[in-house]
Amino acid sequence: MPGYLTLRKGIAVLLTVVLPLVFLSSCKRKLVWHDDYDSALKAAQAQNKAIFALFSGADWDGKTEAFRAGVLDTAEFREFAWNSYVLLNLDLSEAERALIGEGTEPQAEDAKAGLMRHYGVSSYPCIYILSKEGYVLSIVQYDEGIFSASVLKEILAEQEESIDGISSAIAQVQSSSGVQKARAIDSLYGATPEAGRKPLAGLIREIPSLDPSDASGLVGKYEFIAVYEDAFESISEGRRDGVVESFIQIAETGHLGPAQKLEAYYNAAYLMALFGDNDYDTMYGLLQKAQAADPESVRLEDIENLMAMVSKFRDIMRQDEGPFSVTGTNGD
């Protein structure tokens, strides 16, 4: 039995040395927070994990500091985040926030500001759960009710079914081609939270080439969405050239259904009015085309209201140009 006793003593000594080291190692291990989007994506793909992305303004939003201290820097958060997520914190300093507010050109803005626009971030702090490809799986807007890691964990658990559905849709997109891929992209677009759809822009622009004969019936839908997103981006950056024309072109040459065609003509007329264009005849004609495109639409009242306004301004302009207008006289 001496050998057995010696072995037991050896194991006991080993456990007294190794177990504390393992315990200390697990207690001291720190979560790595990436501050670079590309490095976080690479890590997520290498580890086959989702990305827990915190968008914050720690030196001005008045919430992030307490949120990190009370939730994200706790052992409880570390316990459930360790095996599930690659962590990313994109924090905009006050200086960067001021730069965005000045309306600078996109190429002059910080890369983080571009990512905020890319993901449509509108409040700080907020959490986006991203797939390893960078698509949005879930959005959690911060409020004071998220006061612990367990509360945050419960919120994410409640969204698990939705997250799984989006993840499955992403896998379907990646494994399909042609018309099947077009339909898979449509499923992914529908499953994704509306506020998180901007990162799908590249995918939806593939649909016309994936389905050139429009067998899916989806081409017009995404032609319109692409034009609308482009117009929104251009206007937000102070660019107007070609915006009205893009809606007219898609209405007349695209694969739009009646409702989409109505919206295209209506948007063209509305933007002309918004931009201060005084070509009221063209505006009125576009609104007539909108009416004709979908005569049963619930949007007809909006169209009629805009037509009445355009007609009023057109009449005023014609009166100003009439026989009683004074131009080129000695009094000028």
C-alpha positions in Angstrom: 0.0 0.0 0.0 2.9 2.4 0.3 2.8 3.2 -3.4 -0.9 3.9 -3.2 -0.5 6.3 -0.2 2.4 8.0 -2.0 0.1 8.5 -5.0 -2.7 9.9 -2.9 -0.3 12.3 -1.2 1.0 13.4 -4.5 -2.4 14.1 -5.9 -3.3 16.0 -2.7 -0.3 18.2 -3.1 -1.0 18.7 -6.7 -4.5 19.8 -6.0 -3.5 22.2 -3.3 -1.1 23.9 -5.8 -3.1 23.7 -9.1 -6.7 24.4 -8.0 -5.9 27.7 -6.3 -4.0 28.8 -9.4 -6.9 27.8 -11.7 -9.3 29.7 -9.4 -7.1 32.8 -9.2 -6.7 32.7 -13.0 -10.4 32.5 -13.6 -11.0 35.4 -11.1 -8.4 37.6 -12.6 -9.1 37.0 -16.3 -10.3 40.2 -17.9 -12.7 40.7 -20.7 -11.0 42.3 -23.7 -13.0 45.3 -25.1 -12.1 46.1 -28.7 -12.2 49.7 -29.7 -11.7 48.9 -33.4 -14.6 47.5 -35.4 -12.5 45.5 -37.9 -10.5 43.8 -35.2 -13.7 42.9 -33.4 -15.1 41.4 -36.6 -12.0 39.3 -37.1 -12.1 38.1 -33.6 -15.8 37.2 -33.9 -15.2 35.2 -37.0 -12.1 33.5 -35.6 -14.0 32.5 -32.4 -17.4 32.0 -34.0 -19.1 34.4 -31.6 -21.5 37.3 -31.8 -20.4 40.8 -31.1 -21.6 42.7 -28.1 -21.2 46.3 -29.3 -21.6 49.2 -26.9 -22.1 52.6 -28.6 -21.4 55.3 -26.1 -20.4 58.9 -25.4 -18.7 58.4 -22.0 -17.6 62.0 -21.6 -20.9 63.6 -22.4 -23.9 61.2 -22.3 -24.1 61.1 -18.5 -25.0 57.4 -18.4 -22.2 55.2 -19.8 -19.9 55.6 -16.8 -22.5 54.4 -14.3 -23.6 51.6 -16.7 -20.1 50.3 -17.1 -19.4 50.4 -13.4 -22.7 48.9 -12.3 -23.2 46.3 -15.1 -20.4 45.8 -17.7 -17.5 45.8 -15.3 -19.0 43.3 -12.9 -18.0 39.6 -12.4 -21.7 38.7 -13.2 -21.4 40.3 -16.6 -18.0 38.7 -17.2 -19.5 35.3 -16.3 -22.1 35.3 -19.0 -20.3 37.3 -21.6 -17.0 35.4 -21.5 -18.1 32.5 -23.7 -20.8 34.2 -25.8 -19.4 37.5 -27.2 -16.6 39.4 -28.6 -16.8 42.8 -26.9 -16.7 46.1 -28.8 -16.9 49.6 -27.4 -17.2 52.4 -29.9 -17.1 55.6 -27.8 -17.5 59.0 -29.3 -15.7 61.7 -27.4 -17.2 65.2 -27.0 -14.8 66.5 -29.6 -15.8 63.9 -32.2 -19.5 64.5 -31.5 -19.0 68.2 -32.1 -17.3 67.5 -35.3 -20.3 65.5 -36.6 -22.6 68.3 -35.6 -20.7 70.7 -37.8 -21.8 68.9 -41.0 -18.4 68.0 -42.2 -17.8 65.9 -45.3 -18.1 62.2 -44.6 -14.5 61.5 -45.6 -13.3 63.9 -43.0 -15.2 62.4 -40.1 -13.9 59.9 -37.7 -14.4 56.2 -38.7 -16.4 55.7 -35.5 -18.9 58.4 -36.6 -19.3 56.6 -39.9 -20.1 53.4 -38.0 -22.7 55.2 -35.9 -24.5 56.3 -39.1 -24.0 52.8 -40.6 -25.9 51.3 -37.7 -28.4 54.1 -37.3 -27.4 54.8 -33.7 -29.7 57.5 -32.3 -29.2 57.3 -28.5 -26.3 56.7 -26.2 -25.4 54.4 -24.7 -27.0 51.6 -26.5 -26.1 48.0 -27.2 -26.2 46.2 -30.6 -25.7 42.4 -30.7 -24.1 41.8 -34.1 -23.5 38.6 -36.0 -19.9 37.8 -36.9 -20.6 39.3 -40.3 -21.7 42.6 -38.8 -25.4 42.2 -39.3 -27.8 43.4 -36.5 -29.2 40.6 -34.4 -30.7 42.7 -31.6 -30.8 46.3 -30.3 -31.0 47.1 -26.6 -31.7 50.8 -25.8 -30.3 51.7 -22.4 -32.6 52.8 -19.7 -32.2 53.0 -15.9 -34.0 49.7 -15.5 -30.9 47.9 -16.7 -29.2 48.2 -13.4 -27.5 44.8 -13.2 -25.9 42.2 -15.4 -28.8 39.8 -14.6 -31.4 42.3 -15.9 -29.4 42.7 -19.1 -29.0 38.9 -19.4 -32.8 38.5 -19.0 -33.5 41.1 -21.8 -31.2 39.2 -24.1 -32.7 35.9 -23.2 -36.1 37.2 -24.1 -34.8 38.1 -27.6 -33.1 34.7 -28.0 -35.8 33.4 -30.4 -35.6 36.4 -32.6 -31.8 36.3 -32.6 -31.9 32.7 -33.6 -34.3 33.4 -36.4 -32.1 36.2 -37.8 -29.0 33.9 -37.5 -30.8 31.2 -39.4 -31.7 33.7 -42.1 -28.1 34.9 -42.4 -27.0 31.2 -42.8 -29.6 30.8 -45.5 -28.4 33.8 -47.4 -24.8 32.5 -47.3 -25.7 29.0 -48.5 -28.0 30.0 -51.4 -27.8 31.6 -54.8 -29.9 33.1 -57.5 -33.6 33.5 -56.9 -33.3 31.5 -53.7 -30.8 33.9 -52.3 -33.0 36.8 -53.3 -35.8 35.3 -51.2 -33.4 34.6 -48.3 -32.3 38.2 -48.3 -35.9 39.3 -48.2 -36.5 37.0 -45.2 -33.4 38.4 -43.5 -34.6 42.0 -44.2 -38.0 41.2 -42.7 -36.6 39.5 -39.6 -34.0 42.3 -38.8 -35.2 45.1 -36.5 -36.2 48.1 -38.7 -33.6 50.3 -37.0 -30.9 47.8 -37.8 -31.4 47.3 -41.5 -28.9 49.8 -42.9 -26.0 47.2 -42.8 -28.1 45.1 -45.2 -27.7 47.7 -48.0 -25.1 45.7 -49.9 -27.2 42.6 -49.9 -30.4 44.2 -51.1 -28.6 45.7 -54.0 -27.7 42.2 -55.2 -31.4 41.3 -55.7 -31.8 42.6 -59.3 -28.8 40.7 -60.5 -29.7 37.6 -58.5 -33.2 37.6 -60.1 -33.1 39.4 -63.4 -36.4 38.1 -64.6 -38.1 39.0 -61.3 -39.3 35.5 -60.6 -39.5 36.3 -56.9 -41.5 39.5 -57.4 -39.1 41.2 -55.1 -37.0 43.3 -57.5 -39.2 46.3 -57.5 -39.5 46.4 -53.7 -35.7 46.5 -53.3 -35.1 48.8 -56.2 -37.4 51.3 -54.4 -35.7 50.7 -51.0 -32.3 51.3 -52.5 -33.3 54.5 -54.1 -35.0 55.7 -50.9 -31.9 54.9 -48.8 -29.7 56.7 -51.3 -31.9 59.8 -51.3 -32.0 59.9 -47.5 -28.2 59.6 -47.3 -27.8 62.3 -49.9 -30.2 64.7 -48.2 -28.6 64.1 -44.8 -25.3 65.1 -46.3 -26.7 68.2 -48.0 -26.6 66.8 -51.5 -29.7 67.2 -53.7 -28.4 66.6 -57.3 -30.2 63.7 -58.9 -32.4 62.8 -55.9 -35.7 63.8 -57.5 -34.7 62.3 -60.9 -33.8 58.9 -59.2 -37.4 58.5 -58.0 -38.8 59.4 -61.4 -36.5 57.0 -63.2 -37.3 54.1 -60.9 -41.0 54.8 -61.3 -40.8 54.7 -65.1 -38.2 52.1 -65.7 -38.1 49.8 -62.7 -40.0 46.8 -61.6 -42.2 48.6 -59.2 -45.7 47.5 -58.2 -48.6 50.0 -58.0 -48.0 51.0 -54.4 -44.2 51.4 -54.9 -44.8 53.4 -58.1 -47.2 55.7 -56.3 -44.6 56.3 -53.6 -41.8 57.0 -56.1 -43.8 59.7 -58.0 -45.1 61.1 -54.7 -41.6 61.3 -53.2 -40.3 63.0 -56.4 -43.0 65.7 -56.1 -42.6 66.1 -52.4 -38.9 66.6 -52.6 -39.3 69.2 -55.4 -41.5 71.1 -53.0 -39.1 70.5 -50.1 -36.2 71.8 -52.2 -38.1 75.0 -53.1 -38.5 74.2 -56.8 -41.1 76.4 -58.4 -41.8 74.1 -61.4 -45.3 73.5 -60.2 -46.6 72.1 -63.5 -44.1 69.2 -63.2 -44.9 68.7 -59.5 -48.6 68.5 -60.3 -48.0 66.1 -63.1 -46.0 63.8 -60.9 -48.8 63.8 -58.4 -51.3 62.9 -61.1 -49.1 60.0 -62.1 -49.0 58.9 -58.4 -52.8 58.9 -58.3 -53.0 56.9 -61.5 -50.5 54.4 -60.3 -52.6 53.1 -57.5 -56.1 54.6 -57.5 -57.3 52.6 -54.5 -54.4 53.5 -52.2 -54.9 54.9 -48.7 -52.3 57.5 -49.6 -54.6 59.3 -52.0 -55.6 61.8 -49.3 -51.9 62.8 -48.8 -51.5 63.2 -52.6 -54.7 65.3 -52.9 -53.5 67.6 -50.1 -50.2 68.1 -51.8 -51.9 68.7 -55.1 -54.1 71.4 -53.6 -51.0 73.1 -52.2 -49.1 72.9 -55.5 -52.1 74.2 -57.4 -52.4 77.1 -55.0 -48.8 78.1 -55.4 -49.0 77.6 -59.2 -52.0 80.0 -59.4 -50.2 82.6 -57.3 -47.1 82.4 -59.6 -49.3 82.7 -62.7 -51.0 85.8 -61.2 -47.6 87.3 -60.5 -46.6 86.7 -64.2 -49.9 87.9 -65.5 -50.8 91.2 -67.4 -50.8 93.2 -64.1 -47.3 92.2 -63.1 -44.8 95.2 -63.4 -41.5 94.2 -64.9 -39.0 96.2 -66.9 -40.8 99.6 -66.4 -39.2 102.9 -65.7 -40.0 102.4 -62.0 -37.7 99.3 -61.8 
